[in-house]
Coordinates of C-alpha atoms in Angstrom, one line a residue:
Chain A
X1 CA -63.1 -240.0 18.1
X2 CA -61.8 -240.2 21.7
X3 CA -60.1 -242.3 21.2
X4 CA -59.3 -245.2 25.4
X5 CA -56.7 -247.1 24.7
X6 CA -57.2 -249.6 27.9
X7 CA -53.8 -251.8 28.7
X8 CA -54.4 -255.3 30.8
X9 CA -52.3 -258.3 31.3
X10 CA -55.5 -260.1 32.3
X11 CA -57.5 -260.6 28.9
X12 CA -60.7 -260.9 30.9
X13 CA -60.6 -257.7 32.1
X14 CA -59.6 -255.8 29.8
X15 CA -62.4 -257.4 26.6
X16 CA -65.2 -256.4 29.6
X17 CA -63.3 -252.6 30.3
X18 CA -62.7 -252.0 26.4
X19 CA -66.5 -253.1 25.2
X20 CA -68.9 -251.0 28.7
X21 CA -66.3 -248.1 26.9
X22 CA -67.0 -248.4 23.5
X23 CA -69.9 -248.5 24.3
X24 CA -70.0 -244.9 24.6
X25 CA -69.3 -244.3 21.1
X26 CA -65.1 -244.3 22.3
X27 CA -62.6 -246.3 20.3
X28 CA -61.4 -249.0 22.1
X29 CA -57.8 -250.3 21.3
X30 CA -56.2 -253.2 23.4
X31 CA -52.6 -253.8 25.0
X32 CA -52.2 -256.6 27.2
X33 CA -48.8 -255.6 28.3
X34 CA -47.0 -253.0 29.2
X35 CA -43.9 -251.9 26.8
X36 CA -46.4 -252.9 23.7
X37 CA -49.0 -249.8 25.8
X38 CA -46.4 -248.1 25.9
X39 CA -45.4 -247.9 22.2
X40 CA -48.8 -248.5 21.4
X41 CA -49.4 -244.3 23.5
X42 CA -46.4 -243.2 21.1
X43 CA -48.1 -244.3 17.9
X44 CA -51.3 -243.9 18.2
X45 CA -51.2 -240.9 20.8
X46 CA -54.8 -241.7 23.0
X47 CA -56.9 -239.8 24.1
X48 CA -57.0 -241.3 27.5
X49 CA -55.0 -244.5 29.0
X50 CA -56.7 -247.3 31.8
X51 CA -53.5 -248.7 32.8
X52 CA -53.4 -251.8 34.7
X53 CA -50.7 -251.7 37.4
X54 CA -48.6 -255.1 38.0
X55 CA -48.3 -256.3 34.5
X56 CA -45.6 -258.2 32.7
X57 CA -42.8 -256.9 31.0
X58 CA -43.5 -253.2 31.7
X59 CA -46.0 -252.3 35.4
X60 CA -48.1 -249.0 35.3
X61 CA -46.5 -247.3 36.8
X62 CA -42.7 -247.2 34.8
X63 CA -45.4 -247.0 32.1
X64 CA -47.1 -244.5 33.4
X65 CA -43.7 -242.4 34.2
X66 CA -42.2 -242.9 30.2
X67 CA -45.2 -240.8 29.6
X68 CA -45.1 -238.4 31.5
X69 CA -41.1 -237.5 31.3
X70 CA -41.7 -237.6 27.6
X71 CA -40.6 -234.8 25.4
X72 CA -44.2 -234.0 23.4
X73 CA -45.8 -232.5 26.2
X74 CA -48.5 -233.5 24.5
X75 CA -48.2 -236.8 24.9
X76 CA -46.7 -236.1 28.1
X77 CA -50.0 -234.5 29.7
X78 CA -52.2 -237.8 29.8
X79 CA -54.7 -238.4 31.4
X80 CA -53.9 -241.8 32.5
X81 CA -56.9 -244.0 34.6
X82 CA -54.1 -246.6 37.2
X83 CA -56.9 -249.9 36.8
X84 CA -55.4 -251.8 40.0
X85 CA -56.2 -253.9 43.0
X86 CA -54.1 -252.3 44.9
X87 CA -55.8 -249.9 47.1
X88 CA -53.2 -248.9 50.1
X89 CA -52.6 -244.7 50.9
X90 CA -48.6 -245.7 49.9
X91 CA -50.3 -247.3 47.0
X92 CA -52.2 -244.2 45.6
X93 CA -49.4 -242.0 46.9
X94 CA -46.9 -244.1 44.2
X95 CA -49.7 -243.9 41.4
X96 CA -50.3 -240.5 41.6
X97 CA -46.6 -239.6 42.4
X98 CA -45.6 -241.1 39.0
X99 CA -48.1 -239.6 37.5
X100 CA -51.2 -240.9 37.1
X101 CA -54.8 -238.9 36.8
X102 CA -57.2 -241.3 38.3
X103 CA -57.7 -245.0 40.0
X104 CA -60.3 -247.1 40.0
X105 CA -59.5 -249.2 42.5
X106 CA -60.5 -253.3 42.3
X107 CA -62.2 -254.8 42.8
X108 CA -63.9 -252.6 41.0
X109 CA -67.2 -251.6 39.4
X110 CA -67.9 -250.9 35.7
X111 CA -70.3 -247.9 35.6
X112 CA -67.8 -246.3 38.6
X113 CA -65.3 -247.2 35.4
X114 CA -67.2 -245.2 32.9
X115 CA -68.0 -242.1 35.3
X116 CA -63.8 -241.4 36.2
X117 CA -63.7 -242.0 32.3
X118 CA -65.8 -239.2 31.1
X119 CA -64.2 -237.6 34.1
X120 CA -61.5 -237.2 33.2
X121 CA -62.0 -237.0 29.3
X122 CA -61.7 -232.9 28.6
X123 CA -66.1 -231.9 28.2
X124 CA -67.5 -232.8 25.1
X125 CA -65.2 -235.8 24.2
X126 CA -67.8 -239.1 25.2
X127 CA -70.7 -238.9 22.0
X128 CA -74.4 -237.8 24.3
Chain B
X1 CA -11.1 -303.8 28.1
X2 CA -13.7 -303.6 25.3
X3 CA -16.0 -305.4 26.9
X4 CA -16.2 -302.2 29.9
X5 CA -15.6 -299.6 26.6
X6 CA -18.5 -301.1 24.9
X7 CA -20.5 -301.7 28.3
X8 CA -19.8 -297.4 28.2
X9 CA -20.4 -296.8 25.0
X10 CA -24.2 -298.7 25.5
X11 CA -24.8 -297.0 29.2
X12 CA -23.7 -294.1 26.8
X13 CA -26.0 -294.7 24.1
X14 CA -29.0 -295.7 26.7
X15 CA -28.5 -292.6 28.8
X16 CA -28.8 -290.2 26.0
X17 CA -31.6 -292.2 24.6
X18 CA -33.5 -292.0 27.9
X19 CA -32.4 -288.1 28.3
X20 CA -33.9 -287.6 24.3
X21 CA -37.4 -289.3 25.8
X22 CA -37.1 -287.0 28.2
X23 CA -37.8 -284.2 26.4
X24 CA -40.3 -285.5 23.8
X25 CA -42.1 -286.2 27.1
X26 CA -41.8 -282.4 28.0
X27 CA -42.3 -280.7 24.8
X28 CA -45.8 -282.8 24.2
X29 CA -46.5 -281.3 27.8
X30 CA -45.6 -278.2 26.7
X31 CA -48.1 -277.9 23.1
X32 CA -50.6 -280.3 25.4
X33 CA -50.5 -277.4 26.9
X34 CA -50.1 -274.4 25.0
X35 CA -52.8 -276.5 23.1
X36 CA -55.7 -276.4 26.4
X37 CA -54.8 -272.4 27.2
X38 CA -55.3 -271.5 23.7
X39 CA -58.2 -274.0 23.8
X40 CA -59.5 -272.3 26.7
X41 CA -59.4 -268.3 26.4
X42 CA -60.9 -269.2 22.3
X43 CA -63.0 -270.6 24.3
X44 CA -63.5 -268.0 26.7
X45 CA -63.6 -265.0 23.8
X46 CA -67.0 -267.0 22.9
X47 CA -68.9 -266.7 26.2
X48 CA -67.2 -262.9 26.8
X49 CA -70.6 -261.9 24.8
X50 CA -73.1 -263.1 27.0
X51 CA -70.8 -262.0 30.1
X52 CA -71.1 -258.6 28.6
X53 CA -74.5 -258.9 28.1
X54 CA -75.1 -259.5 32.0
X55 CA -73.1 -257.4 33.6
X56 CA -75.4 -254.7 30.5
X57 CA -78.5 -254.5 32.3
X58 CA -79.2 -251.4 33.7
X59 CA -81.9 -252.6 36.8
X60 CA -80.9 -255.5 39.4
X61 CA -82.9 -258.5 36.6
X62 CA -83.3 -261.1 39.6
X63 CA -84.5 -263.0 36.1
X64 CA -80.7 -264.5 33.6
X65 CA -82.4 -265.3 30.8
X66 CA -82.2 -268.9 28.7
X67 CA -78.4 -267.8 26.9
X68 CA -77.4 -268.3 30.3
X69 CA -78.7 -270.7 31.5
X70 CA -78.1 -273.2 28.8
X71 CA -74.4 -271.9 28.4
X72 CA -70.8 -274.1 28.2
X73 CA -69.3 -274.6 32.5
X74 CA -66.0 -273.0 31.7
X75 CA -69.6 -269.7 31.7
X76 CA -69.4 -271.0 35.1
X77 CA -65.9 -269.9 35.8
X78 CA -65.3 -267.7 34.1
X79 CA -67.8 -266.0 36.9
X80 CA -66.1 -267.2 38.9
X81 CA -63.3 -265.6 38.2
X82 CA -64.2 -262.7 37.2
X83 CA -66.6 -261.9 40.5
X84 CA -63.6 -261.1 43.2
X85 CA -62.9 -258.5 40.7
X86 CA -65.6 -257.0 40.4
X87 CA -68.5 -255.1 42.7
X88 CA -71.7 -253.2 43.0
X89 CA -74.5 -254.1 40.9
X90 CA -71.7 -255.9 38.4
X91 CA -71.3 -258.3 41.0
X92 CA -74.9 -258.9 41.7
X93 CA -75.2 -260.0 37.8
X94 CA -72.1 -262.6 39.2
X95 CA -74.0 -263.7 41.8
X96 CA -77.4 -264.6 40.5
X97 CA -76.8 -266.1 37.4
X98 CA -74.5 -268.4 39.6
X99 CA -78.0 -268.9 42.1
X100 CA -79.6 -269.4 38.0
X101 CA -76.9 -272.1 37.5
X102 CA -77.0 -274.0 40.0
X103 CA -73.5 -273.6 41.3
X104 CA -74.4 -271.8 44.7
X105 CA -77.5 -275.7 44.9
X106 CA -74.6 -277.4 44.0
X107 CA -72.3 -276.1 46.2
X108 CA -74.6 -275.7 48.9
X109 CA -74.1 -279.3 48.6
X110 CA -71.0 -279.8 48.9
X111 CA -70.2 -278.8 51.8
X112 CA -71.0 -282.2 53.3
X113 CA -68.6 -283.9 50.7
X114 CA -67.0 -286.6 52.8
X115 CA -63.8 -284.0 50.7
X116 CA -62.7 -282.2 53.0
X117 CA -61.3 -279.0 49.8
X118 CA -64.5 -280.0 48.3
X119 CA -65.9 -278.4 51.5
X120 CA -63.3 -275.4 51.7
X121 CA -64.1 -275.0 48.0
X122 CA -67.9 -275.3 48.4
X123 CA -67.7 -272.7 51.2
X124 CA -65.8 -270.7 49.3
X125 CA -67.7 -270.1 46.8
X126 CA -71.1 -269.7 48.4
X127 CA -68.8 -267.0 50.4
X128 CA -67.7 -265.4 46.6
X129 CA -71.9 -265.8 45.2
X130 CA -72.9 -263.9 48.8
X131 CA -75.4 -267.1 49.4
X132 CA -77.3 -265.6 52.5
X133 CA -80.5 -269.1 51.8
X134 CA -76.5 -271.2 53.3
X135 CA -76.2 -269.0 56.2
X136 CA -77.0 -271.4 58.6
X137 CA -75.3 -274.7 56.6
X138 CA -72.1 -272.4 56.1
X139 CA -71.8 -271.8 59.7
X140 CA -72.0 -275.3 60.7
X141 CA -68.7 -275.6 59.1
X142 CA -67.8 -273.3 61.4
X143 CA -67.6 -277.2 63.2
X144 CA -66.0 -278.5 60.9
X145 CA -64.2 -281.7 61.5
X146 CA -60.7 -279.0 59.2
X147 CA -59.7 -276.5 60.3
X148 CA -58.9 -275.2 57.2
X149 CA -62.9 -275.8 56.6
X150 CA -63.6 -273.2 58.9
X151 CA -61.3 -271.4 58.1
X152 CA -62.9 -271.4 54.8
X153 CA -66.4 -270.9 56.3
X154 CA -66.0 -267.9 58.4
X155 CA -64.0 -266.1 55.2
X156 CA -67.8 -267.2 53.2
X157 CA -70.2 -266.0 56.3
X158 CA -67.8 -262.3 56.3
X159 CA -68.2 -262.4 52.5
X160 CA -72.0 -263.7 51.8
X161 CA -72.3 -260.8 54.3
X162 CA -75.3 -261.1 56.7
X163 CA -76.0 -260.4 60.1
X164 CA -76.9 -263.1 61.7
X165 CA -73.7 -264.9 61.4
X166 CA -71.9 -262.4 63.9
X167 CA -72.7 -265.0 66.6
X168 CA -71.6 -268.5 65.4
X169 CA -68.4 -266.2 64.2
X170 CA -67.9 -265.9 68.1
X171 CA -69.2 -268.5 69.6
X172 CA -67.0 -270.5 66.9
X173 CA -63.7 -269.1 69.1
X174 CA -64.4 -271.1 71.6
X175 CA -64.5 -274.8 72.4
X176 CA -61.9 -277.2 70.9
X177 CA -62.1 -276.8 67.3
X178 CA -62.3 -272.5 67.9
X179 CA -61.5 -271.3 65.2
X180 CA -58.4 -268.3 64.9
X181 CA -59.1 -264.7 66.3
X182 CA -57.6 -263.3 63.5
X183 CA -60.2 -265.4 61.1
X184 CA -63.3 -264.5 62.4
X185 CA -62.3 -260.5 62.9
X186 CA -61.4 -260.6 59.4
X187 CA -64.8 -262.0 59.3
X188 CA -66.2 -259.8 61.2
X189 CA -64.7 -256.8 59.6
X190 CA -65.4 -258.1 56.4
X191 CA -69.9 -258.2 57.5
X192 CA -69.2 -254.1 57.8
X193 CA -71.7 -251.7 59.8
X194 CA -74.3 -253.7 60.0
X195 CA -72.9 -255.7 62.2
X196 CA -73.4 -253.7 64.7
X197 CA -75.7 -254.2 67.0
X198 CA -75.0 -257.4 66.5
X199 CA -71.0 -256.9 68.2
X200 CA -73.0 -254.7 71.1
X201 CA -75.1 -256.3 72.1
X202 CA -72.5 -259.4 72.6
X203 CA -70.2 -257.3 74.9
X204 CA -72.7 -258.4 77.3
X205 CA -72.8 -262.8 75.9
X206 CA -70.7 -266.1 75.4
X207 CA -67.3 -266.7 75.8
X208 CA -65.0 -264.0 77.3
X209 CA -62.7 -264.3 74.0
X210 CA -65.5 -262.8 71.9
X211 CA -67.0 -260.2 74.4
X212 CA -62.8 -258.9 73.6
X213 CA -63.3 -259.2 69.9
X214 CA -66.8 -257.7 69.8
X215 CA -65.2 -254.6 71.7
X216 CA -61.6 -254.9 69.7
X217 CA -64.8 -254.7 65.8
X218 CA -67.2 -252.3 68.1
X219 CA -63.6 -250.2 68.3
X220 CA -62.2 -250.5 65.1
X221 CA -65.4 -249.1 63.2
X222 CA -65.4 -246.5 65.9
X223 CA -69.0 -247.7 67.7
X224 CA -69.5 -243.8 70.0
X225 CA -72.5 -246.9 71.1
X226 CA -70.8 -248.7 71.9
X227 CA -69.8 -246.5 74.2
X228 CA -72.0 -247.5 77.1
X229 CA -71.6 -251.2 76.6
X230 CA -67.6 -251.1 76.7
X231 CA -67.5 -248.9 80.1
X232 CA -69.7 -251.6 81.5
X233 CA -67.5 -253.9 81.0
X234 CA -64.2 -251.7 81.8
X235 CA -65.8 -251.7 85.4
X236 CA -66.8 -254.6 86.1
X237 CA -63.4 -256.1 87.6
X238 CA -64.1 -260.0 88.0
X239 CA -64.7 -259.7 83.4
X240 CA -61.5 -261.1 82.3
X241 CA -57.8 -258.8 81.6
X242 CA -58.2 -259.4 77.5
X243 CA -61.7 -258.1 77.7
X244 CA -60.9 -255.3 79.7
X245 CA -58.0 -255.1 77.7
X246 CA -60.2 -254.6 74.8
X247 CA -62.3 -252.6 76.0
X248 CA -60.8 -250.6 76.8
X249 CA -58.2 -249.7 73.1
X250 CA -61.4 -249.5 72.1
X251 CA -62.4 -246.2 73.9
X252 CA -59.2 -245.0 72.9
X253 CA -59.7 -245.6 69.6
X254 CA -63.5 -244.3 69.4
X255 CA -62.5 -241.7 71.1
X256 CA -65.0 -240.3 73.2
X257 CA -64.0 -237.7 76.3
X258 CA -66.6 -240.0 78.3
X259 CA -64.7 -242.6 78.9
X260 CA -61.9 -240.2 80.5
X261 CA -62.7 -241.5 83.9
X262 CA -63.0 -245.3 84.1
X263 CA -59.6 -244.5 81.7
X264 CA -57.8 -242.5 84.8
X265 CA -59.1 -245.2 87.5
X266 CA -57.9 -247.3 85.3
X267 CA -54.2 -246.6 85.3
X268 CA -54.1 -246.0 88.2
X269 CA -55.1 -249.1 90.1
X270 CA -54.9 -250.5 87.0
X271 CA -54.3 -254.4 88.9
X272 CA -51.4 -255.8 86.1
X273 CA -49.7 -253.5 84.0
X274 CA -50.8 -254.8 80.8
X275 CA -54.0 -253.1 81.5
X276 CA -52.6 -249.7 82.9
X277 CA -50.8 -249.9 80.0
X278 CA -54.1 -249.3 77.6
X279 CA -55.5 -246.9 79.5
X280 CA -52.8 -244.3 79.5
X281 CA -52.8 -245.4 75.1
X282 CA -57.0 -245.1 75.3
X283 CA -56.4 -241.7 77.1
X284 CA -53.4 -240.3 74.4
X285 CA -56.3 -241.3 71.7
X286 CA -58.5 -239.1 73.6
X287 CA -56.4 -237.0 74.6
X288 CA -58.9 -234.9 76.9
X289 CA -57.3 -232.1 78.8
X290 CA -58.6 -234.3 82.4
X291 CA -56.3 -236.6 81.7
X292 CA -53.5 -234.7 81.8
X293 CA -52.3 -235.1 85.6
X294 CA -52.8 -238.7 85.9
X295 CA -50.9 -239.1 82.5
X296 CA -48.9 -237.5 84.7
X297 CA -49.0 -239.6 88.1
X298 CA -48.3 -242.6 85.4
X299 CA -44.6 -241.3 85.3
X300 CA -44.0 -242.4 88.1
X301 CA -44.9 -246.2 87.4
X302 CA -42.7 -249.3 89.1
X303 CA -43.1 -251.3 85.5
X304 CA -41.1 -249.4 82.5
X305 CA -44.3 -250.4 79.8
X306 CA -46.5 -248.2 81.8
X307 CA -44.1 -245.1 81.9
X308 CA -43.0 -245.7 78.2
X309 CA -47.1 -245.3 77.1
X310 CA -48.0 -242.1 79.7
X311 CA -44.7 -240.3 78.4
X312 CA -46.1 -241.6 74.3
X313 CA -50.5 -240.8 75.0
X314 CA -48.9 -236.8 77.4
X315 CA -47.2 -235.8 73.8
X316 CA -50.0 -237.3 71.9
X317 CA -52.3 -235.0 74.1
X318 CA -51.0 -231.9 72.1
X319 CA -49.4 -228.2 73.9
X320 CA -50.6 -229.4 77.2
X321 CA -49.2 -232.5 78.1
X322 CA -45.7 -231.6 75.8
X323 CA -45.1 -228.8 78.0
X324 CA -45.4 -231.5 81.8
X325 CA -42.6 -233.5 79.3
X326 CA -40.3 -230.6 78.7
X327 CA -40.5 -229.9 83.0
X328 CA -40.0 -233.6 83.5
X329 CA -37.4 -234.5 80.9
X330 CA -34.4 -234.0 82.1
X331 CA -32.2 -235.9 85.0
X332 CA -32.3 -239.3 85.6
X333 CA -34.5 -240.9 87.2
X334 CA -37.3 -242.5 84.6
X335 CA -40.1 -240.6 84.1
X336 CA -37.6 -237.8 83.0
X337 CA -35.6 -240.6 80.3
X338 CA -39.2 -241.5 79.9
X339 CA -40.6 -238.3 79.3
X340 CA -37.5 -237.5 77.1
X341 CA -37.6 -240.7 74.8
X342 CA -41.3 -239.0 74.3
X343 CA -40.4 -235.6 72.8
X344 CA -37.8 -237.1 71.2
X345 CA -40.4 -239.7 69.0
X346 CA -42.2 -236.5 68.1
X347 CA -39.4 -234.8 67.5
X348 CA -38.1 -237.9 65.3
X349 CA -41.7 -238.0 63.5
X350 CA -42.5 -234.1 62.7
X351 CA -38.0 -234.1 61.5
X352 CA -39.5 -237.6 58.9
X353 CA -42.7 -235.0 57.9
X354 CA -41.0 -231.9 56.7
X355 CA -41.1 -231.5 53.2
X356 CA -37.7 -232.0 50.8
X357 CA -36.9 -228.3 49.7
X358 CA -33.5 -228.7 48.7
X359 CA -32.0 -231.8 47.8

């Protein structure tokens, strides 16, 4: 079963995202800070990460960079979708430079999020 | 000595006791807050299935069910927290919930509350809830006795998205309780492109600040249909400088060569340097080669700001403009110095844009 890790320090948003993605038939794990998120990425090796940018202990960009710099190419290639209120052009540049696969900017639509997650996963990962 | 020592000891004991009591009070307060937060988090978690059900509907069902209307009051808080983070059908679903639970009606009633903070909160909530039924009540708050409430009402009108808000927002720019231009401008931008026709109409109505702001917002939207109205403002010598200036800047943003002749005229014969500067900047933005010769003439203006604006505009126009600058960028005349500075700025910008190939 395709596994998605949701990392967001806002429990309501994390729960909402997890619920919407679980409706796609995906397995979801939730973490609420960057450090725990990175540990979970290394341990659980999810197929995709939905990552908040502004979080305590370790922000989303730092997590993203750490994933991309991992010596294991499989882990370093994990798609990372940044979910953030930072929507200015320089923010997008910084996010992509850190290795983000795609962006969903807040305020966001859960339908758009589902579409972007589906597009970022390999074909056939999401049950029809 | 013994008495003094005894008093000091007693004071020390009392002080230590006070410190212990203070520490205990802080500890208890902290514990109480942690418990309250944990309880709220638990209650919110219990309400999440209701929120999931609300956002799960595929259509725009106008009537949330009884499970929504009878849910605890904490649901309102949860929805109000979520509202700014969501958009599209999710946002509309949450707005319907607020209306169905009477939150919107209560807020509308609070717009006339005695306390300013209640009126301000009510206005903010009505904006978040996109309660267009309450546009007249919110518009009335634009003249509230509290400046904070007036600003909250303006922001709320912008968020609520009713095009009928344009007129009261522009009216609020004048009078003894006038709102700051920045607050009204942001609200007009929040209203988006549906208000462009109303803004075009506003170019010929209302106060001078209203006409200037309407021109500015039309320019930000790059609305080509506003060009005739803006040109009329630019031609009208009886318009205040701020209005003609805003019109010139807007024409530059829209970028239509239709405006070149009028802007050239303003650059040559403008009554004040501020208008000549903005005319030059607009000509640079439009990039029409027909503006090159008048801009070269502008390099000999007496005002250094006008000279600099003309030089920058020539640099922006393209190869022809930069060619003319290179010819002029000799000697120490004011025009030559302005041309040289503009060419230097272009060179610096190019240097910054060059990709880094090695460290």
